[in-house]
Coordinates of C-alpha atoms and ligand atoms in Angstrom, one line a residue:
X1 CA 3.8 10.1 18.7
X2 CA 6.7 9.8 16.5
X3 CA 10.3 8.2 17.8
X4 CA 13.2 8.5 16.4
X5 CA 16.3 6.9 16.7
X6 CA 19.7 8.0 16.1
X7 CA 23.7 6.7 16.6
X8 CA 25.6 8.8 19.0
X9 CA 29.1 9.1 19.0
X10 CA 29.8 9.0 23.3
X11 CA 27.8 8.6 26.1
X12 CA 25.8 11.5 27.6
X13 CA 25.5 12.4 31.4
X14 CA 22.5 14.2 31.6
X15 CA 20.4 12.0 29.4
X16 CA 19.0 8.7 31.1
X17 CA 20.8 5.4 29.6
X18 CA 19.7 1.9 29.3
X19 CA 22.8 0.2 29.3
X20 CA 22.0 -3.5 27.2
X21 CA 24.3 -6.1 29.3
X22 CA 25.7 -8.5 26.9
X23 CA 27.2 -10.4 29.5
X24 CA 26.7 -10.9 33.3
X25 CA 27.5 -8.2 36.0
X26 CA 30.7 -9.2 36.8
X27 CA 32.3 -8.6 33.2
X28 CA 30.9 -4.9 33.6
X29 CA 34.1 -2.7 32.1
X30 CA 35.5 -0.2 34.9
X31 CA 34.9 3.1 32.7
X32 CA 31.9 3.2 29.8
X33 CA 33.6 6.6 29.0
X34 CA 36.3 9.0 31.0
X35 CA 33.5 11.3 32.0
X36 CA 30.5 8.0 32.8
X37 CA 32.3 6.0 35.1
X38 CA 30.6 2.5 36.1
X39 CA 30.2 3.4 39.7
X40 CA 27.4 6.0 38.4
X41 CA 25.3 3.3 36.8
X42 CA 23.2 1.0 39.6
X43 CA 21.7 -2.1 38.4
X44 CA 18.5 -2.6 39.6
X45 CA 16.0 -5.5 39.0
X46 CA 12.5 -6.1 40.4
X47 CA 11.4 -9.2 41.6
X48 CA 10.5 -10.6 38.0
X49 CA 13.8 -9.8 36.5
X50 CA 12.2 -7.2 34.5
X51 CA 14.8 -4.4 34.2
X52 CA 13.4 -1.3 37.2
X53 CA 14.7 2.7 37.4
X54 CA 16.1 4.0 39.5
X55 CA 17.0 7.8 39.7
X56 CA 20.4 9.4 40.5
X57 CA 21.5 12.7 39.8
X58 CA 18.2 13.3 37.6
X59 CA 19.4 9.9 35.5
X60 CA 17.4 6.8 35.6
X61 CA 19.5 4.2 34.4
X62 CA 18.3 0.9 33.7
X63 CA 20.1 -2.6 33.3
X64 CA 18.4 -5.3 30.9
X65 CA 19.6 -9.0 31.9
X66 CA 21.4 -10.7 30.3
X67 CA 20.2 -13.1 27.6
X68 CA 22.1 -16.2 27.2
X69 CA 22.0 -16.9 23.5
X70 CA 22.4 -20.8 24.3
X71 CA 19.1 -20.6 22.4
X72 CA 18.0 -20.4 18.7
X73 CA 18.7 -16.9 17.5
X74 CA 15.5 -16.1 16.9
X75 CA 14.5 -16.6 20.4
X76 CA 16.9 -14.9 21.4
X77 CA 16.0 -12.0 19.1
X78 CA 12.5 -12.4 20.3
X79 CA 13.6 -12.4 24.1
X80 CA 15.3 -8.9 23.0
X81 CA 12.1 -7.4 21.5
X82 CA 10.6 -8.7 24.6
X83 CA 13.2 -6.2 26.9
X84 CA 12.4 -3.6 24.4
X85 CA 8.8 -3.6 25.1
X86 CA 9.4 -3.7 29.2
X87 CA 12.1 -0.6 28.6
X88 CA 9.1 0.8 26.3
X89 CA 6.6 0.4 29.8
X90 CA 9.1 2.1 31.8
X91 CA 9.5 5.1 29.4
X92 CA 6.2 5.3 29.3
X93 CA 5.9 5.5 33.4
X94 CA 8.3 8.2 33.8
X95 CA 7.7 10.4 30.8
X96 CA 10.8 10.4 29.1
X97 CA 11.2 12.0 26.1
X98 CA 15.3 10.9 25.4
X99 CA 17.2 8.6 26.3
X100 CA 20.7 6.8 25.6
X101 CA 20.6 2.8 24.7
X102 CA 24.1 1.8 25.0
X103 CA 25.4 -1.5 23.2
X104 CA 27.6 -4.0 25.5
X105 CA 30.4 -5.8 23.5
X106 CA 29.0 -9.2 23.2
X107 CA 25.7 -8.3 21.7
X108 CA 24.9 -8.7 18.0
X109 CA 23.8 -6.0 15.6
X110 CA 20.7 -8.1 15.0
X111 CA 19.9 -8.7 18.7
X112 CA 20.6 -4.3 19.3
X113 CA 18.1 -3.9 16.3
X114 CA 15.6 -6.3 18.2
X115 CA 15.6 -4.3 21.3
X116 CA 14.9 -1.3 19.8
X117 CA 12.2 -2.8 17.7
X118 CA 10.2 -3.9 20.4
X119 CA 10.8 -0.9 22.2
X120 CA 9.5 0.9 19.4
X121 CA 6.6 -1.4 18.6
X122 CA 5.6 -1.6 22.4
X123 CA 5.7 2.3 23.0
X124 CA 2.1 2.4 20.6
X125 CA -0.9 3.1 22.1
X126 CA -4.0 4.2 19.9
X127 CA -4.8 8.0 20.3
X128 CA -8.9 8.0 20.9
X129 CA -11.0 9.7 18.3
X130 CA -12.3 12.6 19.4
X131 CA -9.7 13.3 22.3
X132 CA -8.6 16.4 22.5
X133 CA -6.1 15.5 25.1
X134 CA -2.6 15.7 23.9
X135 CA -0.8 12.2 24.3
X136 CA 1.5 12.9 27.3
X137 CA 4.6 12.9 25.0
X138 CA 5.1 13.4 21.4
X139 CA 8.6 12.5 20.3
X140 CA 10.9 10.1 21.8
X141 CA 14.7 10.5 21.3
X142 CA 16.7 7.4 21.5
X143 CA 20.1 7.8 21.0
X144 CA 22.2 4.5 20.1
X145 CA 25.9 4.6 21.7
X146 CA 28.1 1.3 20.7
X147 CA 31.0 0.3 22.9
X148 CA 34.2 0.2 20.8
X149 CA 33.8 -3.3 20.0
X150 CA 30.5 -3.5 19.1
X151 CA 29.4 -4.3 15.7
X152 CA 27.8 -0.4 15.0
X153 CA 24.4 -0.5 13.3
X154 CA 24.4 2.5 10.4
X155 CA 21.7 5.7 10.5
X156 CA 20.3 4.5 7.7
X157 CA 19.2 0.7 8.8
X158 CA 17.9 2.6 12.3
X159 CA 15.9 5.0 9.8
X160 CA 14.6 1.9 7.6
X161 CA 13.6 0.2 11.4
X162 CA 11.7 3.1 11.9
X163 CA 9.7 3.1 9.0
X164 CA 9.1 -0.3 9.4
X165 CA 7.8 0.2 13.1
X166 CA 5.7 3.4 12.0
X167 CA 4.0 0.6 9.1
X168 CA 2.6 -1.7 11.9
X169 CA 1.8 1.3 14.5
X170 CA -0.4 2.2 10.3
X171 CA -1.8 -1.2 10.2
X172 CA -2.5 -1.2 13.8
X173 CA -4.3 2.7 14.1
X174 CA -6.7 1.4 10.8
X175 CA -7.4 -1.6 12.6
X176 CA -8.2 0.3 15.9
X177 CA -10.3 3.1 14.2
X178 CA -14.0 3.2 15.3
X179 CA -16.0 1.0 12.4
X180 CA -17.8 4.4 11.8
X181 CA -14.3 6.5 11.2
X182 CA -13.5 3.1 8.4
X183 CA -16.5 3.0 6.4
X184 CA -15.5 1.7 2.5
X185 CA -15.8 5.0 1.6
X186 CA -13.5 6.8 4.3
X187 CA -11.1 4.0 4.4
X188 CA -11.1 4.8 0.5
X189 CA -9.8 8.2 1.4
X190 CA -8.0 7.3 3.3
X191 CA -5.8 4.9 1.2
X192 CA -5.3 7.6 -1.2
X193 CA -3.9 10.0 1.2
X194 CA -1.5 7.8 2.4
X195 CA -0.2 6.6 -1.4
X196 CA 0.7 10.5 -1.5
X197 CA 2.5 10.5 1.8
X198 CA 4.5 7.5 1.5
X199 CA 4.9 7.3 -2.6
X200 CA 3.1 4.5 -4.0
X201 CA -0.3 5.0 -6.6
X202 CA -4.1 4.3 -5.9
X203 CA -6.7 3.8 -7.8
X204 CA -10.3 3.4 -6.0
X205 CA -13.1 1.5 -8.0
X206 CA -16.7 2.5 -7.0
X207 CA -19.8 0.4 -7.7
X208 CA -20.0 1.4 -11.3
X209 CA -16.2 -0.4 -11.6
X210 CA -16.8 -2.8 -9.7
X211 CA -20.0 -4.3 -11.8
X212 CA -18.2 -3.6 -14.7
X213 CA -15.9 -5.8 -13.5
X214 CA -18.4 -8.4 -12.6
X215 CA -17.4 -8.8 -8.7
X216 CA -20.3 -11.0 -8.1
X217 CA -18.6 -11.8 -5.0
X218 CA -17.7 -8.3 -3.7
X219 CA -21.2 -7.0 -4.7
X220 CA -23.2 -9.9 -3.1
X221 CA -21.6 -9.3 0.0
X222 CA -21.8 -5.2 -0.2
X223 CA -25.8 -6.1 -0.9
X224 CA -27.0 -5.8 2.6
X225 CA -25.7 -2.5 3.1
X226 CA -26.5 1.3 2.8
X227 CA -22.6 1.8 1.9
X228 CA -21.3 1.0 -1.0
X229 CA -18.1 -1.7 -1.5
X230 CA -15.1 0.1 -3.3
X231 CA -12.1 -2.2 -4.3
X232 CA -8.9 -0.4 -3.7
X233 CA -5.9 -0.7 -5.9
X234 CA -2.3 -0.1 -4.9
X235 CA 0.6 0.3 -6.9
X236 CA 4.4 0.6 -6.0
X237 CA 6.5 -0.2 -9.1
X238 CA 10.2 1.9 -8.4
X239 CA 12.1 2.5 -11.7
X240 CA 14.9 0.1 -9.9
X241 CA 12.6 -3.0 -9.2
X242 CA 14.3 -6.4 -9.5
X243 CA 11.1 -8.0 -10.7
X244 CA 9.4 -7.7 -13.8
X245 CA 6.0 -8.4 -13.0
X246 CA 4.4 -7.9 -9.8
X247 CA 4.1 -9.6 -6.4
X248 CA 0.0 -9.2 -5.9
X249 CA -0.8 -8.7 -2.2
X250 CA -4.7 -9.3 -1.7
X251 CA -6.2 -8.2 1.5
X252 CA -9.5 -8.7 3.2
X253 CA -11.0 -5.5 4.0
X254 CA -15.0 -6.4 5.8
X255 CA -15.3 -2.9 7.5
X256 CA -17.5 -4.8 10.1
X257 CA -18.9 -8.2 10.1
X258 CA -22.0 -8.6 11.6
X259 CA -22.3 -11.9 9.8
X260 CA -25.3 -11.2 7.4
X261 CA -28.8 -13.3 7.6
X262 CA -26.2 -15.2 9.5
X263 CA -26.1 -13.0 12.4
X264 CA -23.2 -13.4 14.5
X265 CA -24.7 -14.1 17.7
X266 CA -21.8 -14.3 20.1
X267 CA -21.4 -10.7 21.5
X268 CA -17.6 -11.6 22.0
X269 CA -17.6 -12.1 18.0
X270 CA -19.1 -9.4 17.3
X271 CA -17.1 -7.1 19.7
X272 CA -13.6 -7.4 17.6
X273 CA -15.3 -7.9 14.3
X274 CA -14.4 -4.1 13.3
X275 CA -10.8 -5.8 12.9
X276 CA -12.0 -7.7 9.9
X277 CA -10.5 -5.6 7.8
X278 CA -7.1 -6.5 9.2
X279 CA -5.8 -8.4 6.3
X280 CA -6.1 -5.1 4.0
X281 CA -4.5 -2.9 6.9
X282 CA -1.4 -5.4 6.9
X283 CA -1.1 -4.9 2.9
X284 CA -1.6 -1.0 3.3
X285 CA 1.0 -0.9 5.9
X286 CA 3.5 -2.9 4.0
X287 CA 3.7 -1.3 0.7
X288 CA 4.0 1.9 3.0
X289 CA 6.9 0.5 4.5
X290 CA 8.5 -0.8 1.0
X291 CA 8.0 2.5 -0.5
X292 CA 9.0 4.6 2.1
X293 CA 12.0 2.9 2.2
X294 CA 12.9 2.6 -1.6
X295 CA 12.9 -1.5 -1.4
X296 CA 13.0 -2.1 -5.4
X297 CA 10.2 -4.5 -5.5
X298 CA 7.1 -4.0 -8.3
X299 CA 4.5 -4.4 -5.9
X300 CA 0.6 -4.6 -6.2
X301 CA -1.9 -4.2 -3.6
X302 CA -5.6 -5.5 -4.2
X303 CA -8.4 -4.9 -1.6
X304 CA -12.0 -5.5 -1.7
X305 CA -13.6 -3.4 0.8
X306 CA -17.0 -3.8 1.8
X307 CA -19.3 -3.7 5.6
X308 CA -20.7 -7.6 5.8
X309 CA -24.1 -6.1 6.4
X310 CA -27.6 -7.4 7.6
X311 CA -31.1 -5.6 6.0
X312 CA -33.9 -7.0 3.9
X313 CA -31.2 -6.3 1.0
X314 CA -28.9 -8.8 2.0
X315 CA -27.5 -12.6 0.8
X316 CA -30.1 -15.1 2.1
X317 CA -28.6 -18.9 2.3
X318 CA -29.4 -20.2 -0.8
X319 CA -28.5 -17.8 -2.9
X320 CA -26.7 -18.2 -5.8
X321 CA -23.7 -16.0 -7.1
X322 CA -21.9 -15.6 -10.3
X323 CA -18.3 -14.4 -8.8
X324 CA -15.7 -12.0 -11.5
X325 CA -14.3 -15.9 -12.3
X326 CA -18.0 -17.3 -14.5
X327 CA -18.2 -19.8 -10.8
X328 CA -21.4 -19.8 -9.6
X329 CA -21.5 -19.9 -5.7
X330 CA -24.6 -21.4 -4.0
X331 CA -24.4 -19.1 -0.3
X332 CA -25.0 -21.4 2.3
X333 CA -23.8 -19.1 4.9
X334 CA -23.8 -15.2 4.8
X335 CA -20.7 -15.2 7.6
X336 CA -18.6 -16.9 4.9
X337 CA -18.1 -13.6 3.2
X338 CA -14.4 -13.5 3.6
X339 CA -13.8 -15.9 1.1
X340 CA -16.1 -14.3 -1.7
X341 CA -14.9 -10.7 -1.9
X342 CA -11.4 -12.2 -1.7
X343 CA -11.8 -14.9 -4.2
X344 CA -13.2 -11.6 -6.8
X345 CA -9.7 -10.2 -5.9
X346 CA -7.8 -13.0 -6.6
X347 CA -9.6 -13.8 -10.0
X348 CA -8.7 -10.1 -11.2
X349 CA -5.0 -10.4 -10.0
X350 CA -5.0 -13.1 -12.7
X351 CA -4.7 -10.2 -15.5
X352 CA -1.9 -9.0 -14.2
X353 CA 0.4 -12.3 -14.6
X354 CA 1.8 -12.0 -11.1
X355 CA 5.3 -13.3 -10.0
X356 CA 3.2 -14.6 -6.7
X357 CA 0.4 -13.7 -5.1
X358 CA 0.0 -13.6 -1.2
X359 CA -3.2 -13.0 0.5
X360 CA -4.2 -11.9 4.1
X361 CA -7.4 -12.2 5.9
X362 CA -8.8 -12.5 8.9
X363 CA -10.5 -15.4 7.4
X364 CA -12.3 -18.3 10.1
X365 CA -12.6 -18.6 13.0
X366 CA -11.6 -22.2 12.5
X367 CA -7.8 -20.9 12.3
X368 CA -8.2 -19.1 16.3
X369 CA -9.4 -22.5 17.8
X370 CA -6.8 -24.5 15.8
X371 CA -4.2 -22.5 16.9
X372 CA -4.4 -19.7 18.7
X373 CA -3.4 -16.3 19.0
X374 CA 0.1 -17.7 19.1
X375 CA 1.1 -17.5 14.9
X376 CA -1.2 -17.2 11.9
X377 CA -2.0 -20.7 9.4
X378 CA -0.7 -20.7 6.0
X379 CA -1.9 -22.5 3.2
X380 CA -0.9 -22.4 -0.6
X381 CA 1.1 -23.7 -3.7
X382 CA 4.1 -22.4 -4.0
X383 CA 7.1 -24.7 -4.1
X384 CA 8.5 -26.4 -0.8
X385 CA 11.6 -24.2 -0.7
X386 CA 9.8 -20.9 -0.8
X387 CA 7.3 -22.3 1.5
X388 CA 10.4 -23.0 4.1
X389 CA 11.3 -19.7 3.6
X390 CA 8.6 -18.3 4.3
X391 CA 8.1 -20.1 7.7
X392 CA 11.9 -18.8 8.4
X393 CA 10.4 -15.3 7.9
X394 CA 8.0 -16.6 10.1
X395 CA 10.3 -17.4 12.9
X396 CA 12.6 -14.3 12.3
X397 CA 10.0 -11.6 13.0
X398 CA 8.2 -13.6 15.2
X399 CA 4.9 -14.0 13.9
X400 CA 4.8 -17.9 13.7
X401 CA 2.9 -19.7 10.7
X402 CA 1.5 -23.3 10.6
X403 CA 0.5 -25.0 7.2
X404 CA -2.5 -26.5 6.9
X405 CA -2.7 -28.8 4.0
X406 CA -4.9 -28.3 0.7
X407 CA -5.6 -32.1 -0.3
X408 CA -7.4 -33.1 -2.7
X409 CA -10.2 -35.0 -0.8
X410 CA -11.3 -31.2 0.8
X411 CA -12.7 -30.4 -2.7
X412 CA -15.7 -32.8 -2.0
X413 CA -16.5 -30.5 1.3
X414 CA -17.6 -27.6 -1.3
X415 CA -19.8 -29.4 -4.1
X416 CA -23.3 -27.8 -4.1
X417 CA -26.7 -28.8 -6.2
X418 CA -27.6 -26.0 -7.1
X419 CA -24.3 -23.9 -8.4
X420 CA -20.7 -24.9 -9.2
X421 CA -19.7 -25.1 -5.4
X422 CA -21.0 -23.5 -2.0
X423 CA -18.8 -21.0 -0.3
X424 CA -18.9 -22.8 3.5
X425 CA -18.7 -26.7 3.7
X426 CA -19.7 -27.8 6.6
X427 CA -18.2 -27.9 10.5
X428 CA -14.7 -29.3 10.0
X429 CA -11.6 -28.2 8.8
X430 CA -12.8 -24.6 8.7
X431 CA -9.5 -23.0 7.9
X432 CA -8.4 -25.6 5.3
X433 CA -12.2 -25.1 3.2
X434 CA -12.0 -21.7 2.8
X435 CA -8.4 -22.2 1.6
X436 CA -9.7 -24.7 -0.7
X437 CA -13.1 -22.4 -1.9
X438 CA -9.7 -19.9 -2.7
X439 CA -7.9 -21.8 -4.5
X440 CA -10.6 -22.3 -7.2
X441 CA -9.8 -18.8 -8.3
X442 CA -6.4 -18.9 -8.2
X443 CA -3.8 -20.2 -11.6
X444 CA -1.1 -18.8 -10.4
X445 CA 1.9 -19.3 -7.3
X446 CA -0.2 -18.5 -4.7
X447 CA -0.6 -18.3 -0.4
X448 CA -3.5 -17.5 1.7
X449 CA -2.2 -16.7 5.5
X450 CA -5.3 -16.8 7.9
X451 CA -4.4 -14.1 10.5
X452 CA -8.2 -14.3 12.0
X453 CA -6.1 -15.1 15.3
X454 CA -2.6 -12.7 15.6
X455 CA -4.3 -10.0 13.8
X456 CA -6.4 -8.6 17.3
X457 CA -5.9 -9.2 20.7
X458 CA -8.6 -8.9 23.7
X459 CA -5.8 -8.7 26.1
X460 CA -1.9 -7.0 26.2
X461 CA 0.8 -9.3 24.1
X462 CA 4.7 -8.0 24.8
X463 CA 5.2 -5.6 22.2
X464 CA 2.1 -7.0 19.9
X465 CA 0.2 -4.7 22.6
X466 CA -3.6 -5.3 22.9
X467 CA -5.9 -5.1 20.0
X468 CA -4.3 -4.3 16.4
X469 CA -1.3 -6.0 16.1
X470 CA 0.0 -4.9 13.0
X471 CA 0.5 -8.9 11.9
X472 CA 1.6 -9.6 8.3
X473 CA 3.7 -6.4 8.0
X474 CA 7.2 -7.3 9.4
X475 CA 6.7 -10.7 8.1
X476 CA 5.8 -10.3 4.5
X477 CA 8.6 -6.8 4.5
X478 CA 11.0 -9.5 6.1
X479 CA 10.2 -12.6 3.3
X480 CA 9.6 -10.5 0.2
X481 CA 13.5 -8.3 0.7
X482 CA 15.0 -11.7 1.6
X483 CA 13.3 -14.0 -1.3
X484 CA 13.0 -11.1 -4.1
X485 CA 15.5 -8.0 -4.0
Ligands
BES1 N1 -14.5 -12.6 10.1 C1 -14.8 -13.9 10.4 C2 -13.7 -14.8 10.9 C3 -13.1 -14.3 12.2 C4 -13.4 -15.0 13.4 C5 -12.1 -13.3 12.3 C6 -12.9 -14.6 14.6 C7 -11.6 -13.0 13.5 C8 -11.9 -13.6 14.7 C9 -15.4 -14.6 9.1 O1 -16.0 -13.8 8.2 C10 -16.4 -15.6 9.6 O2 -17.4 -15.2 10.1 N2 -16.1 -16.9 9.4 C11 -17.0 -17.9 9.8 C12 -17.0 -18.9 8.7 C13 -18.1 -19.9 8.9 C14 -19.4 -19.3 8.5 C15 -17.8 -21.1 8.0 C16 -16.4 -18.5 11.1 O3 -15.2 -18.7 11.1 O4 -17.1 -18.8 12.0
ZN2 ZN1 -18.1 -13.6 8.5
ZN3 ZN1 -15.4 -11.8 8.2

């Protein structure tokens, strides 16, 4: 399904209209237009205050309350996504393939854009493999109308919003694939064919490269399985680029995690653990967004993908690992596999003497309990101001980060007998060790977002949906354009 928006010069008749109130109903203007007077809209709300429709003439119209903005702006921006996505239910329930959003006076640019980005955002739904069945509509029309004293939003930032929407709807369709439609090798493929649609290069490493690049970690891992790992490189560097050398985004890409010797014994683990590849679906969908829409940022996109296996092949605790870095990692948990195909990823991204380096994975479980589903945990050690910034990002898109701290005393959690340190430490402070068994491969500005949480839901989130949420994408696209272009 592709939707498209557009700025329209008047209001139509014939083509259903969401009017956005930007104040309360008595402020409502006589006449929108000469031809669209008032007395044809009708306000309707159900008993929640979500906005209803109601038909007249063949015209549902639809009236969004009004949002006070007594309130941060970002929650108020958030409350507007949050109309967007019920607008985006009500489409959905009636079938509509166009409609007209018109802009009330009062109402921001940013708090318009908001709308329609949750609209947009909660219209996805994941198209089943292997269903033949057309999805009941294929292109949605929305048409933008501004009063006259609106502050009007250009074509071009509405096309930019799209691409950004059509990123996380990418990130959230990888995520939702089948494990069997993502093995390394499809997912491979798959990478390259979408460098070619959206303009940004790819090189995938088989086995042969990755040994010759001594990705102890990565292979160790890969071990246990009849497929083999691949690491996937991505490269967007536009002649115009404001940075000399690269922002490095590393993403964790575990096909399925059945945990190894470690066998994940929970079925409700095991259930979403196809979305363990979520950290390497956020970076894919972000450099599609920043090349697709010309941002001039030299961008690099590392991603060790591999299946976290179980067969007589496999890691056994006790093992001991010589990862791409010369560490040697004694394996005292299989499950901990996260942190050694990323640390490989993060010990190459060294060569290429990166401006920062960000990396996403769906990392512990520690990071879900600690916080919930409700924002991701950051770690890292970039200076304070950048990492204020980035919680502002944070706040602005809506996907919420917590640091957790990287002190000092946590490096004792790690120390091993038999090797240079152990890849899991122990029951406490989950999130916070494998931040810290990270940051032994890392000699550069550096931070590790653990998105094990936002990154899949079990049940329906506002516009986030359920399942694949995209996570990572708006916020990185929203930090990286205000911090480095
Ligand atoms: N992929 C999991 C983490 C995870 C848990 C992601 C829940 C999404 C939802 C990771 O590889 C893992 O198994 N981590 C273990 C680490 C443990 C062995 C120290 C965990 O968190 O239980
Ligand atoms: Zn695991
Ligand atoms: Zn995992």
């Amino acid at each position: 399904m592709q939707i498209f928006f557009t700025v329209r010069e008047h209001l139509s008749e014939s083509i259903p209209c969401i009017y956005l109130l930007g104040e309360n109903f008595d402020n409502i203007p006589s006449t929108f237009s000469d031809n669209f007077p008032v007395s044809s809209l009708v306000h309707y709300f159900d008993k929640e205050q979500h906005p209803a429709p109601v038909f007249l003439d063949n015209q549902v119209v639809f009236a969004v309350p009004y949002l006070a903005p007594t309130q941060e702006t970002y929650i108020h921006n958030e409350k507007m996504r949050n109309q967007g996505n019920l607008v985006a239910g009500l489409i959905q329930k009636h079938s509509l393939n166009k409609l007209q959003v018109f802009s009330d006076a009062v109402l921001s640019k940013e708090s318009v854009l908001c709308f329609l980005e949750g609209l947009n955002l909660g219209s996805y739904s994941y198209e089943k493999k292997g269903d033949s069945e057309e999805y009941f509509r294929d292109t949605l029309q929305v048409e933008v109308v501004f009063s006259n004293e609106t502050e009007h939003i250009e074509q071009e930032e509405l096309e930019k919003l799209t691409t950004l929407c059509d990123a996380v709807w990418l990130t959230r369709d990888l995520v939702n694939d089948p494990p069997n439609f993502k093995k390394p090798s499809l997912y491979g493929q798959k990478i390259e064919e979408l460098g070619k649609e959206a303009g940004f290069e790819t090189e995938i490493w088989n086995k042969e490269r990755i040994t010759a690049e001594r990705m102890g970690g990565l292979l160790g891992v890969s071990q246990a399985s009849h497929e083999d790992a691949i690491f996937a490189k991505l490269t967007y560097s536009p002649k115009e680029a404001t940075n000399d050398t690269p922002i490095v985004l590393v993403g964790k890409g575990v096909t399925f995690d059945i945990g190894g010797s470690n066998i994940k014994t929970s079925m409700a683990a095991l259930e979403i653990m196809k979305s363990d590849m979520g950290g390497s679906a956020s970076v894919i969908g972000l450099i599609y967004a920043l090349a697709k829409n010309n941002i001039p940022l030299y961008v690099v996109g590392l991603l060790p993908i591999t299946d976290n296996s179980i067969s007589n092949k496999g890691l056994v605790p006790g093992d001991v690992i010589t990862m791409r870095s010369g560490l040697t990692v004694e394996i005292t948990n299989t499950d901990g596999e996260g942190r050694l195909i990323m640390a490989d990823a993060l010990d190459y991204a060294k060569e290429l003497a990166p401006e920062l380096v960000i990396d996403l994975a769906t990392l512990t479980g520690n990071a879900v309990r600690a916080i919930g589903e409700e924002g991701a945990v950051f770690m890292g050690n970039i200076d304070e101001t950048l990492k204020r910034a980035l919680e502002k990002s944070g706040k602005e898109t809506y996907e919420r980060l917590v640091e957790f701290p990287l002190w000092d005393e946590y490096k004792e959690y790690l120390k091993s007998d038999v090797a240079d340190i152990k890849n899991v430490g122990g029951s406490f402070a989950g999130a916070i060790i494998a931040g810290k068994f990270l940051e032994h491969f890392v000699d550069f500005d550096w931070v590790h977002l653990d998105i094990a949480a936002p990154a899949y839901l079990m049940k329906p989130s506002s516009y986030r949906g359920k399942n694949g949420t995209g996570t990572g994408v708006r916020l990185l696209y929203h930090f990286l354009i205000e911090q480095f272009s």
